[in-house]
Coordinates of C-alpha atoms and ligand atoms in Angstrom, one line a residue:
M5 CA -4.5 -51.1 -81.4
L6 CA -5.9 -49.6 -78.2
P7 CA -4.2 -50.8 -75.0
R8 CA -7.3 -52.6 -73.8
S9 CA -8.9 -54.0 -77.0
I10 CA -11.6 -56.7 -76.8
D11 CA -13.6 -58.8 -79.3
L12 CA -17.2 -59.5 -78.6
H13 CA -18.2 -61.5 -81.7
T14 CA -16.5 -64.8 -82.5
H15 CA -17.3 -68.3 -83.7
T16 CA -15.7 -71.7 -82.9
T17 CA -16.0 -75.3 -84.0
H18 CA -19.1 -75.5 -81.9
S19 CA -20.8 -73.7 -84.8
D20 CA -19.2 -72.6 -88.1
G21 CA -15.8 -71.4 -87.0
S22 CA -12.6 -73.3 -87.6
D23 CA -10.9 -72.9 -84.2
T24 CA -11.8 -74.8 -81.1
P25 CA -12.8 -72.5 -78.1
E26 CA -9.3 -73.2 -76.6
E27 CA -7.5 -72.3 -79.8
L28 CA -9.6 -69.2 -80.2
V29 CA -8.9 -67.9 -76.7
G30 CA -5.2 -68.5 -77.1
K31 CA -5.2 -66.5 -80.4
A32 CA -7.1 -63.7 -78.8
A33 CA -4.6 -63.5 -75.9
R34 CA -1.7 -63.5 -78.4
A35 CA -3.5 -60.8 -80.4
G36 CA -3.4 -58.7 -77.2
A37 CA -7.1 -58.8 -76.4
V38 CA -8.0 -58.3 -72.7
A39 CA -11.5 -59.8 -73.1
L40 CA -13.3 -62.1 -75.5
A41 CA -16.9 -63.3 -76.0
I42 CA -17.6 -66.5 -77.9
T43 CA -20.9 -66.1 -79.7
D44 CA -21.7 -69.4 -81.6
H45 CA -24.9 -69.7 -83.6
D46 CA -27.7 -71.1 -81.6
T47 CA -25.5 -72.9 -79.1
G48 CA -23.7 -72.3 -75.8
S49 CA -21.9 -75.6 -76.0
G50 CA -18.4 -74.1 -76.5
L51 CA -18.6 -71.7 -73.5
A52 CA -17.3 -74.0 -70.7
E53 CA -14.2 -74.8 -72.7
G54 CA -13.7 -71.1 -73.6
K55 CA -14.0 -70.0 -70.0
R56 CA -11.5 -72.6 -68.8
A57 CA -9.0 -71.5 -71.5
A58 CA -9.5 -67.8 -70.7
R59 CA -8.6 -68.5 -67.0
Q60 CA -5.4 -70.2 -68.2
F61 CA -4.5 -67.4 -70.6
G62 CA -5.4 -64.7 -68.1
I63 CA -8.1 -62.9 -70.2
E64 CA -11.6 -62.0 -69.3
F65 CA -14.3 -64.3 -70.8
I66 CA -18.0 -63.4 -71.6
D67 CA -20.6 -66.1 -72.2
G68 CA -22.3 -65.2 -75.5
I69 CA -24.5 -66.5 -78.2
E70 CA -25.9 -65.4 -81.6
I71 CA -29.5 -66.2 -82.5
S72 CA -31.1 -65.8 -85.9
A73 CA -34.5 -64.1 -86.0
E74 CA -37.2 -64.0 -88.6
Y75 CA -36.7 -61.0 -90.8
S76 CA -36.9 -59.8 -94.4
P77 CA -35.4 -58.8 -96.8
G78 CA -32.0 -59.2 -95.1
T79 CA -30.9 -61.1 -92.0
M80 CA -31.4 -60.3 -88.4
H81 CA -29.1 -61.8 -85.8
L82 CA -29.3 -61.1 -82.1
L83 CA -26.3 -61.4 -79.8
G84 CA -26.7 -62.4 -76.2
Y85 CA -24.1 -61.4 -73.6
C86 CA -23.5 -62.6 -70.0
I87 CA -26.0 -65.4 -70.5
D88 CA -26.4 -68.3 -68.2
S89 CA -25.3 -71.0 -70.7
A90 CA -26.9 -73.9 -68.7
A91 CA -30.3 -72.0 -68.5
I92 CA -30.4 -71.3 -72.2
E93 CA -29.8 -74.8 -73.6
S94 CA -33.3 -76.1 -73.1
D95 CA -34.6 -73.1 -75.0
L96 CA -32.3 -73.8 -77.9
V97 CA -33.6 -77.3 -78.6
E98 CA -36.3 -76.1 -81.0
L99 CA -33.7 -74.1 -83.0
K100 CA -31.4 -77.0 -83.3
H101 CA -34.4 -79.1 -84.4
A102 CA -35.1 -76.5 -87.1
R103 CA -31.6 -76.8 -88.4
D104 CA -31.7 -80.6 -88.4
Q105 CA -34.9 -80.3 -90.5
R106 CA -33.4 -77.8 -92.9
N107 CA -29.9 -79.1 -93.5
P108 CA -30.7 -82.4 -95.3
Q109 CA -32.9 -80.4 -97.6
I110 CA -30.0 -78.2 -98.6
A111 CA -28.0 -81.4 -99.3
A112 CA -30.9 -82.7 -101.4
R113 CA -31.0 -79.4 -103.4
L114 CA -27.3 -79.5 -104.1
Q115 CA -27.6 -83.1 -105.2
E116 CA -30.4 -82.1 -107.6
L117 CA -28.1 -79.4 -108.9
G118 CA -25.7 -82.2 -109.8
M119 CA -23.3 -81.9 -106.9
D120 CA -22.2 -84.9 -104.8
I121 CA -22.6 -83.4 -101.3
P122 CA -23.9 -86.2 -99.0
Y123 CA -25.2 -84.8 -95.8
E124 CA -23.2 -87.3 -93.7
E125 CA -20.0 -85.8 -95.1
V126 CA -21.1 -82.3 -94.2
Q127 CA -21.9 -83.5 -90.7
A128 CA -18.5 -85.2 -90.5
L129 CA -16.8 -82.0 -91.6
A130 CA -18.7 -80.1 -88.8
G131 CA -17.1 -82.5 -86.3
G132 CA -20.5 -83.6 -84.8
E133 CA -21.3 -80.0 -83.8
M134 CA -24.0 -77.7 -85.2
V135 CA -24.0 -77.8 -89.0
G136 CA -24.3 -74.4 -90.8
R137 CA -24.2 -73.4 -94.4
P138 CA -20.5 -72.6 -94.3
H139 CA -19.9 -76.3 -93.8
F140 CA -21.7 -77.1 -97.0
A141 CA -19.6 -74.4 -98.7
R142 CA -16.4 -76.0 -97.4
L143 CA -17.3 -79.4 -98.8
M144 CA -18.3 -77.8 -102.1
I145 CA -14.8 -76.3 -102.3
Q146 CA -13.1 -79.6 -101.3
K147 CA -15.0 -81.3 -104.1
G148 CA -14.0 -78.7 -106.6
Y149 CA -17.5 -77.3 -107.3
V150 CA -16.7 -73.7 -106.2
G151 CA -13.5 -71.7 -105.6
S152 CA -14.4 -70.1 -102.3
I153 CA -16.9 -69.9 -99.5
Q154 CA -18.2 -66.7 -100.9
D155 CA -18.7 -68.3 -104.4
A156 CA -20.7 -71.1 -102.7
F157 CA -23.0 -68.6 -101.0
N158 CA -23.4 -66.3 -104.0
G159 CA -24.1 -69.1 -106.4
F160 CA -26.0 -71.6 -104.2
L161 CA -26.5 -71.0 -100.5
A162 CA -27.4 -67.3 -99.9
K163 CA -31.0 -66.2 -99.4
G164 CA -32.7 -66.4 -102.8
A165 CA -30.0 -68.7 -104.4
P166 CA -31.0 -72.1 -105.8
A167 CA -30.0 -74.3 -102.8
Y168 CA -31.3 -71.9 -100.1
V169 CA -33.8 -73.5 -97.8
E170 CA -35.7 -71.5 -95.1
K171 CA -35.5 -72.6 -91.5
L172 CA -37.8 -71.8 -88.7
R173 CA -36.6 -68.8 -86.8
L174 CA -37.7 -67.1 -83.7
S175 CA -39.5 -63.7 -84.0
P176 CA -37.2 -60.8 -83.0
E177 CA -39.4 -60.5 -79.8
N178 CA -39.0 -64.1 -78.9
A179 CA -35.2 -64.1 -79.5
I180 CA -34.9 -61.0 -77.2
D181 CA -37.0 -62.7 -74.6
L182 CA -35.0 -65.9 -74.8
I183 CA -31.7 -64.0 -74.2
H184 CA -33.3 -62.1 -71.3
R185 CA -34.7 -65.3 -69.7
A186 CA -31.1 -66.6 -69.7
G187 CA -30.1 -63.4 -67.8
G188 CA -28.4 -61.9 -70.8
V189 CA -28.1 -58.6 -72.6
A190 CA -29.7 -58.6 -76.1
V191 CA -27.9 -56.8 -78.9
L192 CA -28.8 -56.3 -82.6
A193 CA -25.8 -57.7 -84.5
H194 CA -24.3 -56.1 -87.7
P195 CA -27.2 -53.9 -88.7
Y196 CA -25.9 -53.6 -92.3
Q197 CA -27.1 -57.2 -92.9
L198 CA -30.7 -56.1 -92.3
K199 CA -30.4 -54.6 -95.9
L200 CA -32.7 -51.7 -94.9
P201 CA -32.9 -48.9 -97.5
S202 CA -31.8 -46.0 -95.3
L203 CA -30.5 -45.0 -91.9
D204 CA -34.0 -43.7 -91.1
A205 CA -35.3 -47.2 -91.6
V206 CA -32.7 -48.6 -89.2
D207 CA -33.6 -45.9 -86.7
D208 CA -37.3 -46.9 -86.9
L209 CA -36.4 -50.5 -86.4
A210 CA -34.1 -49.7 -83.4
A211 CA -37.0 -47.8 -81.8
E212 CA -39.3 -50.8 -82.3
L213 CA -36.8 -53.3 -81.0
A214 CA -36.0 -51.0 -78.0
G215 CA -39.7 -51.2 -77.2
L216 CA -39.3 -55.0 -77.2
G217 CA -36.4 -54.7 -74.7
L218 CA -33.4 -54.7 -77.0
D219 CA -30.3 -53.5 -75.0
G220 CA -27.8 -52.6 -77.6
I221 CA -26.5 -52.3 -81.2
E222 CA -23.3 -53.8 -82.6
A223 CA -22.2 -50.6 -84.3
V224 CA -18.5 -51.3 -84.2
Y225 CA -18.4 -54.3 -86.6
S226 CA -15.6 -55.5 -88.9
R227 CA -17.6 -55.1 -92.1
H228 CA -19.1 -51.7 -91.2
S229 CA -17.3 -48.7 -92.7
Q230 CA -16.2 -45.9 -90.3
E231 CA -19.2 -43.9 -91.4
E232 CA -21.6 -46.8 -90.6
R233 CA -20.0 -47.3 -87.2
S234 CA -20.6 -43.7 -86.4
A235 CA -24.1 -43.7 -87.8
Y236 CA -25.2 -46.8 -86.0
S237 CA -23.6 -45.6 -82.7
E238 CA -25.6 -42.4 -83.1
I239 CA -28.8 -44.4 -83.5
A240 CA -27.9 -46.5 -80.4
R241 CA -27.4 -43.3 -78.4
R242 CA -30.7 -41.8 -79.6
H243 CA -32.6 -44.9 -78.2
E244 CA -30.5 -45.2 -75.1
L245 CA -29.0 -48.5 -76.3
L246 CA -25.6 -49.8 -75.6
I247 CA -22.9 -49.8 -78.3
T248 CA -21.0 -53.1 -78.8
G249 CA -18.4 -54.3 -81.2
G250 CA -16.7 -57.4 -82.6
S251 CA -15.0 -59.0 -85.6
D252 CA -17.3 -62.0 -86.3
Y253 CA -14.1 -64.0 -86.7
H254 CA -14.9 -67.5 -88.1
G255 CA -11.3 -68.6 -88.8
T256 CA -11.0 -70.2 -92.3
Y257 CA -14.7 -69.9 -92.9
K258 CA -14.4 -66.1 -93.2
P259 CA -10.8 -65.7 -94.2
D260 CA -10.9 -62.0 -94.6
L261 CA -11.8 -61.3 -90.9
S262 CA -9.1 -61.4 -88.3
L263 CA -9.7 -61.9 -84.6
V264 CA -9.8 -58.6 -82.7
A265 CA -8.6 -56.5 -85.7
G266 CA -11.4 -57.4 -88.1
K267 CA -10.3 -56.2 -91.6
G268 CA -7.4 -54.3 -89.9
D269 CA -9.2 -51.2 -88.7
L270 CA -11.3 -52.6 -85.9
D271 CA -10.7 -51.5 -82.3
V272 CA -13.3 -52.3 -79.7
P273 CA -12.6 -50.5 -76.5
Y274 CA -12.9 -52.2 -73.1
H275 CA -15.3 -49.6 -71.7
L276 CA -18.1 -51.0 -74.0
L277 CA -17.9 -54.2 -72.1
E278 CA -18.2 -52.5 -68.8
E279 CA -21.5 -51.0 -69.9
I280 CA -22.7 -54.4 -71.0
K281 CA -21.8 -55.9 -67.6
A282 CA -23.5 -53.1 -65.8
R283 CA -26.7 -53.6 -67.8
A284 CA -26.5 -57.4 -67.2
S285 CA -26.2 -56.9 -63.4
L286 CA -29.2 -54.6 -63.4
R287 CA -31.1 -57.2 -65.3
A288 CA -30.1 -59.9 -62.7
R289 CA -31.7 -57.9 -59.9
Ligands
AMP5 P1 -26.8 -70.8 -91.1 O1 -26.9 -70.4 -89.7 O2 -26.5 -72.2 -91.3 O3 -28.0 -70.3 -91.9 O4 -25.5 -70.1 -91.7 C1 -25.2 -68.8 -91.3 C2 -23.8 -68.6 -91.6 O5 -23.6 -68.3 -93.0 C3 -23.2 -67.3 -90.9 O6 -21.9 -67.6 -90.5 C4 -23.2 -66.3 -92.0 O7 -22.2 -65.3 -91.9 C5 -23.0 -67.1 -93.2 N1 -23.7 -66.4 -94.4 C6 -25.0 -66.2 -94.5 N2 -25.2 -65.5 -95.7 C7 -24.0 -65.4 -96.3 C8 -23.6 -64.8 -97.5 N3 -24.5 -64.2 -98.4 N4 -22.3 -64.8 -97.8 C9 -21.4 -65.3 -97.0 N5 -21.7 -65.9 -95.8 C10 -23.0 -65.9 -95.4
ZN6 ZN1 -21.4 -68.0 -88.6
FE7 FE1 -24.3 -62.9 -87.7
FE8 FE1 -21.5 -64.1 -86.2

């Protein structure tokens, strides 16, 4: 591991991770990280606790978020860094409402498919925080319908599967604007999930998003091969975008991804964070 490793993509119990913000910060410190960003889906509600814990453990903390944007055929997520978590909450109300609309429909689909997955039980499992599809997957495992989170997605919950229900998402432009309004730096998460047919297509999209104000690309991602990390970094440089990196640690919800180390070969250097902070302070002026 590099002497100054960091992790800029993690989830807590405030979305679909299994560690509380405090537990997560403690684990990051023990794993030797010098800085950590929490990037829960569509919420900044775990950031205050994370920041307090980071002060206690003596590591640097970055206020982050991960927002889903409308995109096809794959998935587009935008990460926001150095956000003002108080300023962003009012903008997130609509996204939370969209989830509240969608989630009971997923439960109804699963019920129609013969599974006893009452929405109240999924909510209880999520501990009263934001409910995501991995929580449905967890209850499906507990009740013996599937063997793993991945089986639940492949068979039922993934885009195109029988219990998949669309939810209202922001356009990429609106997601970038929302992050900027909160004083943050907007980064295209895990580009492989876009499912674009070629690197040229990713390059074209990067150009388009850069035109909308995108600040960076998460090239150094746990599930990217070394070749993909290099290729996406090259695309970022070509469009004068920052390069960022992280594990996407979710605890037991993504058991193959370790904090800081990803699948074992992740090393996100501290200097990437310095560039993010420099961009954020330019934006604040
Ligand atoms: P939601 O925000 O409720 O739509 O759920 C998003 C969460 O589900 C994220 O943590 C994703 O990583 C996870 N997810 C989405 N698609 C898949 C998939 N095909 N396989 C495994 N996990 C997935
Ligand atoms: Zn997640
Ligand atoms: Fe994501
Ligand atoms: Fe994530």
